[in-house]
C-alpha atoms as a PDB file:
ATOM      1  CA  MET A   1     194.501  81.474 101.327  1.00  0.00           C
ATOM      2  CA  PRO A   2     195.710  82.263 104.838  1.00  0.00           C
ATOM      3  CA  GLY A   3     194.913  85.440 106.711  1.00  0.00           C
ATOM      4  CA  ILE A   4     196.956  87.375 109.254  1.00  0.00           C
ATOM      5  CA  ASP A   5     196.620  84.985 112.207  1.00  0.00           C
ATOM      6  CA  GLU A   6     197.480  81.904 110.147  1.00  0.00           C
ATOM      7  CA  CYS A   7     200.545  83.594 108.643  1.00  0.00           C
ATOM      8  CA  LEU A   8     201.817  84.758 112.026  1.00  0.00           C
ATOM      9  CA  THR A   9     201.274  81.280 113.462  1.00  0.00           C
ATOM     10  CA  GLU A  10     203.296  79.836 110.578  1.00  0.00           C
ATOM     11  CA  ALA A  11     206.077  82.373 111.162  1.00  0.00           C
ATOM     12  CA  MET A  12     206.247  81.322 114.809  1.00  0.00           C
ATOM     13  CA  THR A  13     207.067  77.745 113.746  1.00  0.00           C
ATOM     14  CA  LEU A  14     210.448  78.883 112.412  1.00  0.00           C
ATOM     15  CA  PRO A  15     213.457  77.807 114.478  1.00  0.00           C
ATOM     16  CA  GLY A  16     214.272  80.448 117.087  1.00  0.00           C
ATOM     17  CA  ALA A  17     211.125  82.521 116.500  1.00  0.00           C
ATOM     18  CA  ARG A  18     210.339  84.653 119.557  1.00  0.00           C
ATOM     19  CA  GLY A  19     207.734  87.000 118.146  1.00  0.00           C
ATOM     20  CA  ALA A  20     206.002  87.979 114.928  1.00  0.00           C
ATOM     21  CA  SER A  21     203.723  90.772 113.818  1.00  0.00           C
ATOM     22  CA  LEU A  22     202.136  92.352 110.788  1.00  0.00           C
ATOM     23  CA  VAL A  23     202.599  96.116 110.880  1.00  0.00           C
ATOM     24  CA  ASP A  24     201.278  99.020 108.840  1.00  0.00           C
ATOM     25  CA  TRP A  25     204.411 101.106 108.337  1.00  0.00           C
ATOM     26  CA  THR A  26     202.557 104.337 107.582  1.00  0.00           C
ATOM     27  CA  SER A  27     200.626 104.365 110.872  1.00  0.00           C
ATOM     28  CA  GLY A  28     202.912 102.234 113.046  1.00  0.00           C
ATOM     29  CA  LEU A  29     200.016 100.023 114.141  1.00  0.00           C
ATOM     30  CA  ALA A  30     200.234  96.267 114.599  1.00  0.00           C
ATOM     31  CA  LEU A  31     197.530  94.532 112.544  1.00  0.00           C
ATOM     32  CA  GLY A  32     198.283  91.219 114.257  1.00  0.00           C
ATOM     33  CA  THR A  33     200.819  89.785 116.698  1.00  0.00           C
ATOM     34  CA  ALA A  34     202.066  86.417 117.954  1.00  0.00           C
ATOM     35  CA  GLY A  35     204.603  85.400 120.565  1.00  0.00           C
ATOM     36  CA  GLU A  36     206.709  87.846 122.568  1.00  0.00           C
ATOM     37  CA  SER A  37     207.759  91.445 122.017  1.00  0.00           C
ATOM     38  CA  PRO A  38     211.398  92.496 122.493  1.00  0.00           C
ATOM     39  CA  VAL A  39     210.259  95.373 124.723  1.00  0.00           C
ATOM     40  CA  GLY A  40     207.297  93.621 126.345  1.00  0.00           C
ATOM     41  CA  ASP A  41     204.684  95.566 124.378  1.00  0.00           C
ATOM     42  CA  HIS A  42     203.684  94.717 120.789  1.00  0.00           C
ATOM     43  CA  GLU A  43     202.375  98.222 120.056  1.00  0.00           C
ATOM     44  CA  THR A  44     205.700  99.827 121.009  1.00  0.00           C
ATOM     45  CA  THR A  45     207.574  97.282 118.894  1.00  0.00           C
ATOM     46  CA  ALA A  46     205.246  97.962 115.957  1.00  0.00           C
ATOM     47  CA  ALA A  47     205.757 101.722 116.205  1.00  0.00           C
ATOM     48  CA  GLU A  48     209.544 101.403 116.448  1.00  0.00           C
ATOM     49  CA  THR A  49     209.906  98.920 113.592  1.00  0.00           C
ATOM     50  CA  ALA A  50     207.561 101.054 111.473  1.00  0.00           C
ATOM     51  CA  GLU A  51     209.990 103.982 111.866  1.00  0.00           C
ATOM     52  CA  LEU A  52     212.780 101.810 110.472  1.00  0.00           C
ATOM     53  CA  ALA A  53     210.608 100.519 107.614  1.00  0.00           C
ATOM     54  CA  ARG A  54     209.372 104.013 106.784  1.00  0.00           C
ATOM     55  CA  SER A  55     212.947 105.296 106.598  1.00  0.00           C
ATOM     56  CA  ALA A  56     213.954 102.591 104.137  1.00  0.00           C
ATOM     57  CA  ALA A  57     210.775 103.058 102.119  1.00  0.00           C
ATOM     58  CA  GLU A  58     211.106 106.827 101.791  1.00  0.00           C
ATOM     59  CA  PHE A  59     214.790 107.202 100.900  1.00  0.00           C
ATOM     60  CA  ASP A  60     215.510 107.108  97.170  1.00  0.00           C
ATOM     61  CA  THR A  61     218.639 105.035  97.799  1.00  0.00           C
ATOM     62  CA  PHE A  62     216.520 102.052  98.798  1.00  0.00           C
ATOM     63  CA  LEU A  63     213.677 102.379  96.307  1.00  0.00           C
ATOM     64  CA  ALA A  64     213.234  99.716  93.656  1.00  0.00           C
ATOM     65  CA  THR A  65     213.949 101.018  90.182  1.00  0.00           C
ATOM     66  CA  ASP A  66     213.478  99.882  86.606  1.00  0.00           C
ATOM     67  CA  ASP A  67     217.194 100.555  86.149  1.00  0.00           C
ATOM     68  CA  ASP A  68     217.938  96.843  85.648  1.00  0.00           C
ATOM     69  CA  ALA A  69     215.591  96.894  82.654  1.00  0.00           C
ATOM     70  CA  GLY A  70     217.193 100.083  81.379  1.00  0.00           C
ATOM     71  CA  GLY A  71     214.143 102.263  82.062  1.00  0.00           C
ATOM     72  CA  ALA A  72     214.792 105.909  82.699  1.00  0.00           C
ATOM     73  CA  GLY A  73     212.567 108.932  82.975  1.00  0.00           C
ATOM     74  CA  ASP A  74     212.772 112.136  80.942  1.00  0.00           C
ATOM     75  CA  ASP A  75     215.319 113.516  83.408  1.00  0.00           C
ATOM     76  CA  GLY A  76     217.640 110.510  82.937  1.00  0.00           C
ATOM     77  CA  ARG A  77     217.076 109.215  86.485  1.00  0.00           C
ATOM     78  CA  PRO A  78     215.911 105.604  86.915  1.00  0.00           C
ATOM     79  CA  GLU A  79     212.137 105.222  87.109  1.00  0.00           C
ATOM     80  CA  LYS A  80     210.691 103.759  90.299  1.00  0.00           C
ATOM     81  CA  ALA A  81     209.162 100.308  89.931  1.00  0.00           C
ATOM     82  CA  GLY A  82     205.795  99.303  91.434  1.00  0.00           C
ATOM     83  CA  GLY A  83     205.247  97.053  94.452  1.00  0.00           C
ATOM     84  CA  PRO A  84     206.779  97.311  97.895  1.00  0.00           C
ATOM     85  CA  PRO A  85     209.669  99.766  98.100  1.00  0.00           C
ATOM     86  CA  VAL A  86     212.041  97.255  99.724  1.00  0.00           C
ATOM     87  CA  GLU A  87     211.993  93.439  99.880  1.00  0.00           C
ATOM     88  CA  ASP A  88     213.230  93.085 103.427  1.00  0.00           C
ATOM     89  CA  LEU A  89     215.366  94.626 106.149  1.00  0.00           C
ATOM     90  CA  ILE A  90     217.541  92.669 108.553  1.00  0.00           C
ATOM     91  CA  VAL A  91     218.734  94.098 111.846  1.00  0.00           C
ATOM     92  CA  THR A  92     221.246  92.065 113.811  1.00  0.00           C
ATOM     93  CA  THR A  93     221.552  92.603 117.559  1.00  0.00           C
ATOM     94  CA  ARG A  94     223.712  90.853 120.118  1.00  0.00           C
ATOM     95  CA  ALA A  95     220.773  88.709 121.211  1.00  0.00           C
ATOM     96  CA  GLY A  96     218.821  88.208 118.009  1.00  0.00           C
ATOM     97  CA  TYR A  97     217.729  89.070 114.526  1.00  0.00           C
ATOM     98  CA  HIS A  98     214.850  91.207 113.336  1.00  0.00           C
ATOM     99  CA  VAL A  99     213.604  90.522 109.826  1.00  0.00           C
ATOM    100  CA  LEU A 100     211.139  92.955 108.270  1.00  0.00           C
ATOM    101  CA  ARG A 101     209.574  91.585 105.094  1.00  0.00           C
ATOM    102  CA  PHE A 102     207.524  94.045 103.039  1.00  0.00           C
ATOM    103  CA  VAL A 103     204.237  92.623 101.774  1.00  0.00           C
ATOM    104  CA  GLU A 104     202.863  93.425  98.338  1.00  0.00           C
ATOM    105  CA  THR A 105     199.150  94.180  98.568  1.00  0.00           C
ATOM    106  CA  SER A 106     196.385  95.140  96.185  1.00  0.00           C
ATOM    107  CA  PHE A 107     196.055  98.525  97.869  1.00  0.00           C
ATOM    108  CA  ASP A 108     199.181 100.523  98.825  1.00  0.00           C
ATOM    109  CA  SER A 109     201.735  97.884  99.942  1.00  0.00           C
ATOM    110  CA  SER A 110     202.324  99.671 103.242  1.00  0.00           C
ATOM    111  CA  VAL A 111     202.575  96.613 105.488  1.00  0.00           C
ATOM    112  CA  PHE A 112     205.412  94.356 106.541  1.00  0.00           C
ATOM    113  CA  LEU A 113     205.917  91.169 108.505  1.00  0.00           C
ATOM    114  CA  HIS A 114     208.278  91.530 111.465  1.00  0.00           C
ATOM    115  CA  LEU A 115     209.924  88.376 112.792  1.00  0.00           C
ATOM    116  CA  TRP A 116     212.082  88.445 115.919  1.00  0.00           C
ATOM    117  CA  LEU A 117     214.518  85.523 116.117  1.00  0.00           C
ATOM    118  CA  ASP A 118     216.762  84.287 118.894  1.00  0.00           C
ATOM    119  CA  ARG A 119     220.369  84.596 117.713  1.00  0.00           C
ATOM    120  CA  GLU A 120     221.523  81.211 119.025  1.00  0.00           C
ATOM    121  CA  THR A 121     218.644  79.085 117.743  1.00  0.00           C
ATOM    122  CA  GLY A 122     217.369  81.093 114.791  1.00  0.00           C
ATOM    123  CA  ASN A 123     218.263  80.445 111.169  1.00  0.00           C
ATOM    124  CA  LEU A 124     218.379  83.799 109.398  1.00  0.00           C
ATOM    125  CA  ALA A 125     218.558  82.415 105.852  1.00  0.00           C
ATOM    126  CA  LEU A 126     215.645  80.043 106.404  1.00  0.00           C
ATOM    127  CA  ALA A 127     213.602  82.766 108.080  1.00  0.00           C
ATOM    128  CA  ARG A 128     214.136  85.127 105.163  1.00  0.00           C
ATOM    129  CA  MET A 129     213.041  82.535 102.605  1.00  0.00           C
ATOM    130  CA  ARG A 130     210.005  81.417 104.615  1.00  0.00           C
ATOM    131  CA  LEU A 131     208.882  84.990 105.302  1.00  0.00           C
ATOM    132  CA  ARG A 132     208.986  85.623 101.551  1.00  0.00           C
ATOM    133  CA  ASP A 133     206.694  82.624 101.014  1.00  0.00           C
ATOM    134  CA  ILE A 134     204.373  83.667 103.855  1.00  0.00           C
ATOM    135  CA  ALA A 135     204.156  87.240 102.522  1.00  0.00           C
ATOM    136  CA  GLU A 136     203.283  86.008  99.036  1.00  0.00           C
ATOM    137  CA  LYS A 137     200.315  83.968 100.218  1.00  0.00           C
ATOM    138  CA  LEU A 138     199.019  86.399 102.873  1.00  0.00           C
ATOM    139  CA  VAL A 139     195.490  87.593 102.151  1.00  0.00           C
ATOM    140  CA  LEU A 140     194.505  90.979 103.494  1.00  0.00           C
ATOM    141  CA  GLY A 141     191.072  92.443 103.261  1.00  0.00           C
END
């Protein structure tokens, strides 16, 4: 089973990949990086993308629920499901795409893969599918 470096190397083989990182969204620290950073510094990129991930993870609107299965708590509100709070986030800029894929872990699922793609040469749909596969086989620990 691949670790952080192997997964980031695989992510960098995607068409249009410019940079990749594994980030802890609670601390904003990069656990591993590959390629370039949009701002020239991987730690700054990690901190900024962690803010975005944390926002999505903490707002009830974006939380996974058992609503599809009909589960509701005593107060009638949908119960929150386990696992990562969000599957992925996609930010489109004039020059590229940023895909943040949340990774389910055995501890607290507070990490995500960040892939920065060139807009002209990147394939957003392919990147999303491949990041899902990479996240599923990533071994942390």
